[in-house]
Every structure is written in C-alpha cells, then in structure tokens.
Tab-separated table of C-alpha atoms (C1' of nucleotides) in Angstrom:
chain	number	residue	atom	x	y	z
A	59	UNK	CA	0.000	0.000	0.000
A	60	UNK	CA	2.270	2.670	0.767
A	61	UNK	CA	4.413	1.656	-2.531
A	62	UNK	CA	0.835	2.111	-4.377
A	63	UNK	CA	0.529	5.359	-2.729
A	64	UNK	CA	3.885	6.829	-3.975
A	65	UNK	CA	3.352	5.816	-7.538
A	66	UNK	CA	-0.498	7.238	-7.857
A	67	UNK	CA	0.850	10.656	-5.485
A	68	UNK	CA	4.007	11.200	-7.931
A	69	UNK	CA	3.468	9.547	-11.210
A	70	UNK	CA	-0.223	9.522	-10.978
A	71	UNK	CA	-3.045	6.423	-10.838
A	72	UNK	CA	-2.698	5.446	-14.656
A	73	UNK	CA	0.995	4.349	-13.938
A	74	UNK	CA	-0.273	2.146	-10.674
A	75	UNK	CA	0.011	-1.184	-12.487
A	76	UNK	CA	0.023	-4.071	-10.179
A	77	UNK	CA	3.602	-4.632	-12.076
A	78	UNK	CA	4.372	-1.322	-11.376
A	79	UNK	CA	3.471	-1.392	-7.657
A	80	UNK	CA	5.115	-4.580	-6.929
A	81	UNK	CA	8.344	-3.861	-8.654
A	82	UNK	CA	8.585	-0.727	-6.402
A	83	UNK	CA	7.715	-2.838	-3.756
A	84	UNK	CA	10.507	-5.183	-4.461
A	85	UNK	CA	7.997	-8.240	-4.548
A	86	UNK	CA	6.313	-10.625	-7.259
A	87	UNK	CA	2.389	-9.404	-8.298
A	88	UNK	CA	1.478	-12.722	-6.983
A	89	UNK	CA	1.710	-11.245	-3.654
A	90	UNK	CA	-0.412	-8.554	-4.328
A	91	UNK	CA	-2.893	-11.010	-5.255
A	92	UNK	CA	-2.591	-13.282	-2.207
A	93	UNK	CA	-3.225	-10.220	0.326
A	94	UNK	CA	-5.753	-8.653	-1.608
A	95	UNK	CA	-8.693	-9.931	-3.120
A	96	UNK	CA	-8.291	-7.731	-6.183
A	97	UNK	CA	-6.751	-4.161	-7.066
A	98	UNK	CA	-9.826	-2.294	-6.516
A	99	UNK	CA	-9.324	-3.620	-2.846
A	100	UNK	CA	-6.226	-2.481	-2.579
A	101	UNK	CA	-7.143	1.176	-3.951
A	102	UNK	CA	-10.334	1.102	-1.618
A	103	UNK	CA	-8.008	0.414	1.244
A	104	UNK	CA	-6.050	3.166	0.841
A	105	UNK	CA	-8.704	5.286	0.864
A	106	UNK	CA	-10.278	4.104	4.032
A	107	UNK	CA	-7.213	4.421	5.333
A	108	UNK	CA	-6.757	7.608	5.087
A	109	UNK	CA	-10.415	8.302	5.784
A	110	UNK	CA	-9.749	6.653	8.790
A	111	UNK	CA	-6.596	8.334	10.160
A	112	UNK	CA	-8.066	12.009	8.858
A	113	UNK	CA	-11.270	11.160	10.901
A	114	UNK	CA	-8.801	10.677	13.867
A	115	UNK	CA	-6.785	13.647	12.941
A	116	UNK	CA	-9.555	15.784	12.532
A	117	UNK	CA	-12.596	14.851	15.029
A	118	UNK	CA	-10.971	16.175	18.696
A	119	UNK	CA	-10.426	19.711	16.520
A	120	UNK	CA	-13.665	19.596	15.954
A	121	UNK	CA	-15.246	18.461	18.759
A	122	UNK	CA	-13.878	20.785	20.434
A	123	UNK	CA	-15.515	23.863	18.537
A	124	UNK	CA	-18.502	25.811	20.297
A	125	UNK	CA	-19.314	27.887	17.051
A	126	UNK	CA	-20.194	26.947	13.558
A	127	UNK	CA	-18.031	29.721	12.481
A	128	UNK	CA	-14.769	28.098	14.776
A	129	UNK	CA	-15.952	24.887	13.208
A	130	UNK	CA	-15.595	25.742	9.915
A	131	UNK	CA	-12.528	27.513	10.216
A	132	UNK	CA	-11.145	24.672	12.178
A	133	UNK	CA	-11.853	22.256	9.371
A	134	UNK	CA	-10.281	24.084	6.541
A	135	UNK	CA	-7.185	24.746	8.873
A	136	UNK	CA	-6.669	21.479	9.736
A	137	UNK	CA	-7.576	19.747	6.696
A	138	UNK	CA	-4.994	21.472	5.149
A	139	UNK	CA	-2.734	20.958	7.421
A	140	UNK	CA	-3.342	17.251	7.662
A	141	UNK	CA	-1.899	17.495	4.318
A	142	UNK	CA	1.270	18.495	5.389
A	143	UNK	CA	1.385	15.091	7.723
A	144	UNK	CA	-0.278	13.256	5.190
A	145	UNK	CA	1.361	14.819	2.179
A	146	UNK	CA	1.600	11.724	-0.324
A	147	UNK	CA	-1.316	9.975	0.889
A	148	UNK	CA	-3.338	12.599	0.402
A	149	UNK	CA	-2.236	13.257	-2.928
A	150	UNK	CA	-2.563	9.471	-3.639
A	151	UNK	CA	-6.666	9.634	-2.446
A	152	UNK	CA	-7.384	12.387	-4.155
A	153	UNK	CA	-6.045	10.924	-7.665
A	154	UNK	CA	-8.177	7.649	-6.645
A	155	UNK	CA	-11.557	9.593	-5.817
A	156	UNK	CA	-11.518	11.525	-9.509
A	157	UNK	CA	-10.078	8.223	-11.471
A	158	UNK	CA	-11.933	5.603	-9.860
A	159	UNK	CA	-14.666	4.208	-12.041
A	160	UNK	CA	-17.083	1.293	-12.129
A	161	UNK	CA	-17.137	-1.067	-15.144
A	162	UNK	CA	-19.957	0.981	-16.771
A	163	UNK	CA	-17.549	4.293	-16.564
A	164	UNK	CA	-19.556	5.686	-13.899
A	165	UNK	CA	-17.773	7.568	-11.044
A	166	UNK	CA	-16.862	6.055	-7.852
A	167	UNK	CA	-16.572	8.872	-5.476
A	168	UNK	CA	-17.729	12.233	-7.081
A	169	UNK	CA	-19.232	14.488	-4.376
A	170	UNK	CA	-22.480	15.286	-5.480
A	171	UNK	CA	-23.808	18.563	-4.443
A	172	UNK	CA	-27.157	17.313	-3.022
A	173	UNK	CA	-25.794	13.938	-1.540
A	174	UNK	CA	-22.348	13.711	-0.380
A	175	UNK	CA	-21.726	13.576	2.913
A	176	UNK	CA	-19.077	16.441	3.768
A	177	UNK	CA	-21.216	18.910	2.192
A	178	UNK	CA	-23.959	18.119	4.118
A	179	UNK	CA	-22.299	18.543	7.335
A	180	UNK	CA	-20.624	22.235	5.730
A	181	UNK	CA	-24.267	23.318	4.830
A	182	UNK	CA	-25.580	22.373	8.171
A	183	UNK	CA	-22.998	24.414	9.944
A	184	UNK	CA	-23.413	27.454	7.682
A	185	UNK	CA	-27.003	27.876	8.279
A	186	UNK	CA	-26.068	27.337	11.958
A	187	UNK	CA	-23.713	30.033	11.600
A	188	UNK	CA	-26.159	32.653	10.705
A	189	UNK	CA	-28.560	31.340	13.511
A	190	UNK	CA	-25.742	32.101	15.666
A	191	UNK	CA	-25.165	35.566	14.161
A	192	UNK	CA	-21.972	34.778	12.716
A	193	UNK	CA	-23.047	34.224	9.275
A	194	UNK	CA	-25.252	35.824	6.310
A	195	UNK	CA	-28.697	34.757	5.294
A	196	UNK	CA	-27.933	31.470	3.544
A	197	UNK	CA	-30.398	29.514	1.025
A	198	UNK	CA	-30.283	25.919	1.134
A	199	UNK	CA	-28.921	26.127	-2.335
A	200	UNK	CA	-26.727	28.968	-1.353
A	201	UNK	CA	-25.077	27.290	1.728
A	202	UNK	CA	-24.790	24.111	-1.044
A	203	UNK	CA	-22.549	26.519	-3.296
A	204	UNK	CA	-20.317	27.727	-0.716
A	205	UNK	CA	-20.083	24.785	0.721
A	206	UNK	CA	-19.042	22.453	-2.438
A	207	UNK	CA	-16.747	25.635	-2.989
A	208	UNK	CA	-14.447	25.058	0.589
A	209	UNK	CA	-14.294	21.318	-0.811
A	210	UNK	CA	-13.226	22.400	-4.482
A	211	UNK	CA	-10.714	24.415	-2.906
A	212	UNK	CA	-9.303	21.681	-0.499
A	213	UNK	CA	-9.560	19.005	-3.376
A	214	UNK	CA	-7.898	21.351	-5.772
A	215	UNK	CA	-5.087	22.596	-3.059
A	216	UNK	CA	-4.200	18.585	-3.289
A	217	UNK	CA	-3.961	18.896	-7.200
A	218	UNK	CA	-1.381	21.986	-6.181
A	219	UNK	CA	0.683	19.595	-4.060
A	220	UNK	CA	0.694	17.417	-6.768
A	221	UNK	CA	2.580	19.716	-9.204
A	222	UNK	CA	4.383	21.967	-6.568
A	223	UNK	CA	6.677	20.753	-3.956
A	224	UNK	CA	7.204	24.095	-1.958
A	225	UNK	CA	4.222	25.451	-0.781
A	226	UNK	CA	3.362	26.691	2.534
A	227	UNK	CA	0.779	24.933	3.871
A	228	UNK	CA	-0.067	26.939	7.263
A	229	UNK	CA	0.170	30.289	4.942
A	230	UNK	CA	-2.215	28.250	2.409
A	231	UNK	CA	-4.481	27.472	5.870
A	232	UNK	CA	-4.311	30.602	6.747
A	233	UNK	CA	-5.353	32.522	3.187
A	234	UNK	CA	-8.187	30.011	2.729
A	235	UNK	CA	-9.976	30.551	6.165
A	236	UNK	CA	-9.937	34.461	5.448
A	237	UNK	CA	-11.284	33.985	1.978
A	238	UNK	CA	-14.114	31.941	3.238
A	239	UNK	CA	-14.562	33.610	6.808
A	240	UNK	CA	-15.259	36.613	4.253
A	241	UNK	CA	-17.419	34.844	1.641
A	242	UNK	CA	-19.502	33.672	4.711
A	243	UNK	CA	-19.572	36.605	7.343
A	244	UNK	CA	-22.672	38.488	8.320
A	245	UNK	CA	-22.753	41.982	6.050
B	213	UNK	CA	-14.053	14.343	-31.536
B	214	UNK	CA	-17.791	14.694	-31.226
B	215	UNK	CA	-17.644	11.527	-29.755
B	216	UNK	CA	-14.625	10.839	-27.691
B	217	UNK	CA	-16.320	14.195	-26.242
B	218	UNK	CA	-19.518	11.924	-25.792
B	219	UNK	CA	-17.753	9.225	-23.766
B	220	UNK	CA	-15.086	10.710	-22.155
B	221	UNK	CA	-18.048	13.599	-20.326
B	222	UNK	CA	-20.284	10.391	-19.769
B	223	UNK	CA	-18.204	7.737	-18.589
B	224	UNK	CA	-15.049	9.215	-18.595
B	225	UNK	CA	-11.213	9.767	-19.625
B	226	UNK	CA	-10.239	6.123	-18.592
B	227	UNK	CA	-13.164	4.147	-21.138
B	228	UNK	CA	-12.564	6.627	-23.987
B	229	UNK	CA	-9.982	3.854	-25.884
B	230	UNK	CA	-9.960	4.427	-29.640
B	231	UNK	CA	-12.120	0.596	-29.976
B	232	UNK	CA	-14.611	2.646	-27.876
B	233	UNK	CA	-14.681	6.090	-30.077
B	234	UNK	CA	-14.885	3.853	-33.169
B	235	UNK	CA	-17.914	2.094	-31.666
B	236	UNK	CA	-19.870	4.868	-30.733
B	237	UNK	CA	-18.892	6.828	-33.885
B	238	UNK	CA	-19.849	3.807	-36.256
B	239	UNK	CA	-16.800	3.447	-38.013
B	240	UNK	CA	-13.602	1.133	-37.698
B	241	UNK	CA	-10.649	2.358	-35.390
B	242	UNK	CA	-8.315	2.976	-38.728
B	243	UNK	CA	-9.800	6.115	-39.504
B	244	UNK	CA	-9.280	7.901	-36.800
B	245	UNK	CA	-5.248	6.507	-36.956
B	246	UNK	CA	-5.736	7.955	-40.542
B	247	UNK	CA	-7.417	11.827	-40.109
B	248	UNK	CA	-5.202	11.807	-36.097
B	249	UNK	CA	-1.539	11.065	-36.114
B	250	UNK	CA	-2.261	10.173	-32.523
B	251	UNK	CA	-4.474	9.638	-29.966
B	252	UNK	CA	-3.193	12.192	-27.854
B	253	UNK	CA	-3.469	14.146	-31.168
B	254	UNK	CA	-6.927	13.736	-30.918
B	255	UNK	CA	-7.074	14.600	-27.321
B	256	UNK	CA	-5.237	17.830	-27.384
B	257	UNK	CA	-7.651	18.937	-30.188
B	258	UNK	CA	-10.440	18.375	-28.307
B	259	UNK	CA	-8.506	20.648	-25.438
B	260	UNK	CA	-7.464	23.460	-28.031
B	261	UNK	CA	-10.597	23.223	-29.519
B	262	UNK	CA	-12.429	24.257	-26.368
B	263	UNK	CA	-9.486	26.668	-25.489
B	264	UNK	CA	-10.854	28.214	-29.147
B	265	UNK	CA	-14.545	28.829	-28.682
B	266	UNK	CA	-14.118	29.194	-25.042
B	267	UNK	CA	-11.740	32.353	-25.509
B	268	UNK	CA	-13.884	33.403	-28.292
B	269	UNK	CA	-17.078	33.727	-26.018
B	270	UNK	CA	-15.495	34.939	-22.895
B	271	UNK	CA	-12.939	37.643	-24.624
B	272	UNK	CA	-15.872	40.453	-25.289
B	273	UNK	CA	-16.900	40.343	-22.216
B	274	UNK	CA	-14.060	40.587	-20.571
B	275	UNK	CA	-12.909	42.987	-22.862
B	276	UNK	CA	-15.927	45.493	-22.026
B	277	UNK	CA	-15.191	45.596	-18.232
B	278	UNK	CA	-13.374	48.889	-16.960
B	279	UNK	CA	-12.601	47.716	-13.101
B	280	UNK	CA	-10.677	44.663	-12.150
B	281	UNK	CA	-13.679	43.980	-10.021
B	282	UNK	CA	-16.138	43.498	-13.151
B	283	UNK	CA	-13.358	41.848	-14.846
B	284	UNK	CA	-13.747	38.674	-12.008
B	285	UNK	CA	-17.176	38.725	-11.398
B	286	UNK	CA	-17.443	38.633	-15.111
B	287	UNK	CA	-14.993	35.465	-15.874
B	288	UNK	CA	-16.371	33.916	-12.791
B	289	UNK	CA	-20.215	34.215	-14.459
B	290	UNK	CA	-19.599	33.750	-17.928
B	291	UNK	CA	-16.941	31.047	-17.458
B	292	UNK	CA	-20.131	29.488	-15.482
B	293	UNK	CA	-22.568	29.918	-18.441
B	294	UNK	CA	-20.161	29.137	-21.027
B	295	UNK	CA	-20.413	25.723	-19.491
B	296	UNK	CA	-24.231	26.031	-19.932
B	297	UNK	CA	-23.792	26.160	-24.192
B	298	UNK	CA	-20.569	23.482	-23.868
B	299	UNK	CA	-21.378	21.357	-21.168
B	300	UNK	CA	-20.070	18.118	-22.423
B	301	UNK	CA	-16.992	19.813	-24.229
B	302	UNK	CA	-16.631	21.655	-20.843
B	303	UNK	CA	-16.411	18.051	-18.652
B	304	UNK	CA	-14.246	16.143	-20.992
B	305	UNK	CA	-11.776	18.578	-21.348
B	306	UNK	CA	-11.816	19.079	-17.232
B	307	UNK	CA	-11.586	15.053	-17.019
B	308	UNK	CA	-8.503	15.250	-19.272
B	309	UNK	CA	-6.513	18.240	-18.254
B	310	UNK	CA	-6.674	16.299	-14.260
B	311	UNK	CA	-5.905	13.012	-16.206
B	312	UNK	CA	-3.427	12.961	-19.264
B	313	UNK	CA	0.013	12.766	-18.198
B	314	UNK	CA	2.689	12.036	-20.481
B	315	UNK	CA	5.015	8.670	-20.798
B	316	UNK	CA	6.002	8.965	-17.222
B	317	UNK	CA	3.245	10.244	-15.666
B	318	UNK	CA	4.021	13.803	-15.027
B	319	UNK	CA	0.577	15.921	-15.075
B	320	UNK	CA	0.004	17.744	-18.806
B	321	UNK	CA	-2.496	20.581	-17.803
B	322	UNK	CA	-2.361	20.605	-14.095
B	323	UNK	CA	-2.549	23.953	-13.122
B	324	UNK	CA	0.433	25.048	-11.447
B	325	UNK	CA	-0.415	28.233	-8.859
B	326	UNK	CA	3.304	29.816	-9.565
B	327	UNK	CA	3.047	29.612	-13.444
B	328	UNK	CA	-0.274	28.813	-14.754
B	329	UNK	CA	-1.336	31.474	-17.422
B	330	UNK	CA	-5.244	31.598	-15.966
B	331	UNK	CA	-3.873	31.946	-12.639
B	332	UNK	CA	-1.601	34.607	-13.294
B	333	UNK	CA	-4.011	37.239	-14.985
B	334	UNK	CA	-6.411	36.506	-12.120
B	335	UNK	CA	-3.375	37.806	-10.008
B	336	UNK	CA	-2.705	40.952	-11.538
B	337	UNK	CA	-6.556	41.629	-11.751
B	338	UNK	CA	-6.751	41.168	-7.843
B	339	UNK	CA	-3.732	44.003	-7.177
B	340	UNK	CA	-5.431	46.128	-10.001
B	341	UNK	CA	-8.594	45.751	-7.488
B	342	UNK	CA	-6.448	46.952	-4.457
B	343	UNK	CA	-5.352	49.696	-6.534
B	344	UNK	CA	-8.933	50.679	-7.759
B	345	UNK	CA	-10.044	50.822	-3.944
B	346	UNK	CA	-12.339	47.965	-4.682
B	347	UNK	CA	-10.325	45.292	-3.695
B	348	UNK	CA	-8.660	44.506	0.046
B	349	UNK	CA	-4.904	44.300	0.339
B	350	UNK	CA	-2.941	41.384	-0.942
B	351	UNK	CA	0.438	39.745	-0.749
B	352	UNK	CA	1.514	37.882	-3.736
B	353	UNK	CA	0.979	34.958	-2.555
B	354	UNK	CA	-2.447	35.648	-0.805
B	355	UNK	CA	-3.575	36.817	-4.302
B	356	UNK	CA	-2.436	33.648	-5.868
B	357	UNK	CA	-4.491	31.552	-3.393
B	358	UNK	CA	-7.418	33.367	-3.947
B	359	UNK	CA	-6.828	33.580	-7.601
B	360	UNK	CA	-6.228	29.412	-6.991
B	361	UNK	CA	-9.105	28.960	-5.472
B	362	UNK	CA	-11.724	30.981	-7.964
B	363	UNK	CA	-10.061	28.300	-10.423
B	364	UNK	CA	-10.933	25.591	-8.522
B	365	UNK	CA	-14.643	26.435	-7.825
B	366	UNK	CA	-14.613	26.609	-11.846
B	367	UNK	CA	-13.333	23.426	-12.156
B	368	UNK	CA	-14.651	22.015	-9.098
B	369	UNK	CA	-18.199	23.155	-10.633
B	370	UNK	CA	-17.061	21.085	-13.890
B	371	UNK	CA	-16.674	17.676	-11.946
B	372	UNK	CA	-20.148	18.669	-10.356
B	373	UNK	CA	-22.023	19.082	-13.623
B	374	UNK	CA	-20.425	15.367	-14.566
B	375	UNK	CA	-22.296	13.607	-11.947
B	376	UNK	CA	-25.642	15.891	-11.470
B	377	UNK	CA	-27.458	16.637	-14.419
B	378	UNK	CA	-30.309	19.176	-12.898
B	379	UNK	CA	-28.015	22.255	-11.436
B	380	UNK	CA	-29.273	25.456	-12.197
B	381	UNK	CA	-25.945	27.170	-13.797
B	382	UNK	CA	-27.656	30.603	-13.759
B	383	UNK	CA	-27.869	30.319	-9.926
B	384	UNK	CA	-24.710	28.846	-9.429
B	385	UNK	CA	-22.885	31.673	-11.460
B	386	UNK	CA	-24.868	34.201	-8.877
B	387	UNK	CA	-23.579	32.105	-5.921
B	388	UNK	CA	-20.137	31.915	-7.033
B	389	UNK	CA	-19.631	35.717	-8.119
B	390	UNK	CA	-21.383	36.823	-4.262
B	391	UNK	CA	-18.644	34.600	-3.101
B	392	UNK	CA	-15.465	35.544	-4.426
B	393	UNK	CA	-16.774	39.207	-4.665
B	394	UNK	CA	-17.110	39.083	-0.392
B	395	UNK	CA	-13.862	37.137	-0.189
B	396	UNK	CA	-12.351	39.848	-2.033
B	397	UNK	CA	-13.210	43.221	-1.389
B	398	UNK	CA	-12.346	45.997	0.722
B	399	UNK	CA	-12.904	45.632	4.424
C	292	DG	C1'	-15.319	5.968	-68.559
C	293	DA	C1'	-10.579	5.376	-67.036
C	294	DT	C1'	-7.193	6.764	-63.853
C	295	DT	C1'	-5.555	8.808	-59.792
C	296	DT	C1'	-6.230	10.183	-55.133
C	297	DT	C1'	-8.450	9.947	-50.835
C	298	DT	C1'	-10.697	7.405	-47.415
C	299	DT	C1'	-12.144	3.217	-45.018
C	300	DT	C1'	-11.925	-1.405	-43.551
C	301	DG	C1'	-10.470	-5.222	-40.908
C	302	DA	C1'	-6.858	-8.123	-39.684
C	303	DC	C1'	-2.757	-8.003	-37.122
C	304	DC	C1'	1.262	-6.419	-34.151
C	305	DG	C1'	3.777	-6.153	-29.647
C	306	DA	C1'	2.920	-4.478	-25.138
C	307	DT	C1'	0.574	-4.384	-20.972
C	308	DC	C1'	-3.391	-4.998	-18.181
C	309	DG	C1'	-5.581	-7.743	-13.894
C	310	DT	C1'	-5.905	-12.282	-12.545
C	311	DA	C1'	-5.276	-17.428	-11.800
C	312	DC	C1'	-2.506	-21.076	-10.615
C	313	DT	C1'	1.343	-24.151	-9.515
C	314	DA	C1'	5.437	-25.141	-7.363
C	315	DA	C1'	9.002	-23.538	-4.350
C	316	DA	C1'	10.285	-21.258	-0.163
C	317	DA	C1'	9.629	-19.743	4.388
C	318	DT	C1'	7.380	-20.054	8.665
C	319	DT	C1'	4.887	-22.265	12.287
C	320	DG	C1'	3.644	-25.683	15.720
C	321	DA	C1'	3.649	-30.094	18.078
D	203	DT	C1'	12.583	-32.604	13.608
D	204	DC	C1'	9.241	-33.004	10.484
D	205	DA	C1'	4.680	-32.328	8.827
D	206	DA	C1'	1.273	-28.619	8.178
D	207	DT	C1'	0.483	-24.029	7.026
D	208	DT	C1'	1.419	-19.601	5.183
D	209	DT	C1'	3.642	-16.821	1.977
D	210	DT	C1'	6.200	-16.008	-2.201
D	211	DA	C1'	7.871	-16.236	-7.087
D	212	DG	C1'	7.102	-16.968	-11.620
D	213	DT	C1'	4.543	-18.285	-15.523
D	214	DA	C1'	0.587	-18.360	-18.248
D	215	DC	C1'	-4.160	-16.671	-19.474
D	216	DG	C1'	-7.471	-13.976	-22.083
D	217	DA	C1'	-8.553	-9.259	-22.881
D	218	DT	C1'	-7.584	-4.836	-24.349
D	219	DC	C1'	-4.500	-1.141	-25.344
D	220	DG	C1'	-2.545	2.252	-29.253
D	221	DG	C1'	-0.822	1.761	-33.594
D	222	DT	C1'	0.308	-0.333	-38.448
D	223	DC	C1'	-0.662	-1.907	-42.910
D	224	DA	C1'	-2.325	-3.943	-47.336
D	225	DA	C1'	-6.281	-4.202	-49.826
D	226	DA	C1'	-10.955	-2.647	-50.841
D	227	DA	C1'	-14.060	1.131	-51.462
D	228	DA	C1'	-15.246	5.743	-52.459
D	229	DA	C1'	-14.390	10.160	-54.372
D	230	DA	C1'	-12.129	13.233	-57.321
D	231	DT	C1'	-9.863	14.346	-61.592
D	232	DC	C1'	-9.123	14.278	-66.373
DNA sequence: GATTTTTTTGACCGATCGTACTAAAATTGA
DNA sequence: TCAATTTTAGTACGATCGGTCAAAAAAATC
C-alpha cells in the first residue's frame, strides 16, 4: 500500500500497475494477489485508510468547537494541514476519488452537491452560523454553493501539491480561512 | 471528436480507448489513426478546440469591463454559463486536463499556482482591485491563493455538472460571483 | 469511362493490463 | 525434527491497449 501510494501521489493512478506497484515494492504481483482480493481492494483500502486516520486527525479539533463559524474555520485549517502530515497519501486519495470508475464508466466517489456527505455537514454548519449571528442569510442552495466551494478548494489545493513541492501549507491554511470567513460573514 | 467528447463527459477519460470512439462513432478504429496522427493528437484537439470557442465567447466580455472587479465577477459568471452552451466539451476537457500525463506520468495541464497562465491574470486583476479601492490588500501569494481557489470552484463546478445533471448554472454563477466578490473586497 | 487520389476497412502487431494457478520457499507448531 | 500451514515467485491466461498496414471502397480528376 504505501508503494501504491507513492506511484499514484508522484506519477499519478494510470501508472499504478500491479507490475508497477510490486516492482517498487521489491515483490512478485502474486503477492499482491494473495493479500488482496483484487486491485480495486487495494485502492479502496487506501482510501479508508486515510479516511480513517483524517477522521482521527480531525474529530478532537472539531469536537472541540462551540461555534459553527470556529468549526468551519477549524476544518479548513486542519484539513490542510493534515496534508502536510499526510502529504503523499493525500495526494494518492485524491487521484483515486476523480479516477476511480465502475465497469460501466460511472464515477466512484464524485461528491455530489445534493448527496455527499461532507457537504452536508458544511451546509448544516453554515445555516447554523447565521442562527448564531456569525453568518449571512444562507439559502439551502446557497449554503450548497459555498459549501461544495471550501471542498473544491481543499480538493484542488491537493492537485497543487501534486505539481508543486514548496508550498506553505499553514500560509495556504491561513489565506483560505480568510477567503471563506469573508465569503460567509454576516454583512 | 464529437464523440470521444460523448464518452469521455459520460463515462469518462479512462473508457474513452480508440475501440470505444470507433464504436460509438460507427466506423472502424483505422480512420481515426488515418485523419489523427495520434491519440493524444486527438485529445489535445479536443482541449485546443475548447481553449478556441471558449476564448472566443469569454474575450468580449471581458474585454468590455473597466474595473478589475467586473473583470472577475465577469470570468467567474460567464466562465459558469459558457459551461451552460458546452457542457459536455466543458467536462471532458476538465476530465482530461486532471488526467493525461505524459510517458512517465508527469501531469500535462495541471494547473500550477506559480506559473499557470489563468492563474496569473487573475493575479494581476486582484492588485489592479487593491489599486482601484475595490479590492482589500494582498500579498503575492495571498492573491495567488485566492486567484487558486476561484479556479478551482470553476473546475470544481465542472466535476459537479459530470455527476448531477439538474443544477441550475444561472444560480450557481450568482452564488459563485457573491462569493469571491465578499472574499475579495475591501474591508 | 478510365485513372488517380483519398478514405475506409479489418486483420494483425507487440505491449501491458488484472488475474489465476502451480510449485518452491519460508514459517509455524507439536 | 518433520509435517502442516502460510507466503512467495514466476509463468501463463485472455482481454484490451494504441498503432500499423495492405487491400478494398469511395471520391475526385481528367
């Protein structure tokens, strides 16, 4: 897995050929075979994996907020900065989640505006936000916008990584909470 | 073209082979390998070809705008509605700029947030914004974020429009434009 | 209508894909 | 120590990839 994940992070998913992987890995395919049940496990476990430690990384940070405005802040921050822990990993998920497709072409893990599950919880703490006076006078589809644009701008700060080796995440953190603590803020 | 556009906006970059093109197209995989010296021939057409109509429809607008603050919301809405007219253009060429890589895998199109042209004359907008007295203050780099992050609601939004079908573009372009204009102006 | 040029077909190439499978090697346990 | 179990290497498989090519078909030219 981790030899998967540095070939998808720096040479990208197409060039994650079982061959590829194992030869990196130092080992026949055959072994790749024998501890997974196919290569779409393997690619599904490395992104529950890093579901699963970013869910760690991220939930006492959260928890810990008393305001949908701290919340939302928080998560930007440290989403971005659990890129700088999680650097290749990251990289490697986010290739997966716009390249993974079903037999029929279909995508596996496109966020869709109305379903997917991080948006939801964004759009439920905007419109707490304004409740709590923090925040303008959101639609539902309004709060939807905003809130698929935070995600396009985390997703598309991992495409940056990709391509750039020297960027500052905690100024990147930083920038991207003002932006959105603007968009957001009560006129 | 008309319909490795078809497949690669409905089922994506990965099931667009040239068998697949033929198929749909009704002829035999020789002719393309006759009129295309490539397929990544045919690919970058498809790109250059949107680049084409794409900078033909957005350049009066942008052309007729006086601030640096009409100049953004404008590319921000009419790079929105341009989508509306070239929707399926618009997702394949979004699907291949985040997936063709050359020989050894290095990203083609990916934007890069220290060179990329788009990027760039988003940048010198912003600091013409500061200087018109529309626009807050902003470092170099916290203009290039921003300017990053308009790019990637654009793109972001071209991802969406791959996997939801009913999104009211009109709206969205209203959304988007109240967003960026808030994140950006004068305190 | 005959000849030349352009276009299309369909078979075929070598390479690589994910996977299956067998036999060897390594490890484990009594 | 030796049999049982787990893990590995290596080969082979059918399928599909992008690309090539000779021959047939269609179109253009005279």
């Amino acid at each position: 897995m981790t030899c998967a994940i540095e070939i998808i992070s720096s040479r990208g998913y197409a060039q994650a050929s079982l061959a590829q992987i194992a030869k990196v890995a130092g080992i026949s395919k055959g072994v790749i075979s024998y501890h997974f049940s196919s290569k779409d496990d393997l690619i599904e476990e490395i992104v529950s994996d890093l579901y699963e430690s970013g869910s760690t990384f991220m939930t006492p940070y959260l928890a810990a907020q008393t305001t949908a405005l701290g919340w939302i802040n928080t998560y930007i921050e440290k989403n971005v900065l659990f890129m700088k822990s999680h650097r290749k990993h990251v990289i490697a998920v986010t290739e997966i989640i716009f390249h993974a497709r079903d037999e029929e072409g279909k995508p596996r893990h496109f966020r869709n505006i109305d379903t997917d599950a991080t948006i939801n919880v964004l759009v439920k703490m905007l419109h707490r936000g304004t409740m709590e006076g923090d925040f303008r006078e959101f639609t539902d589809f309004s709060a939807r916008v905003l809130a698929a644009t935070i995600r396009s701008a985390i997703d598309g700060l991992s495409f940056q990584l990709a391509a750039s080796l020297d960027l500052d995440l905690d100024a990147y953190a930083k920038e991207l909470v003002t932006i959105f603590q603007l968009a957001a803020r009560k006129v």
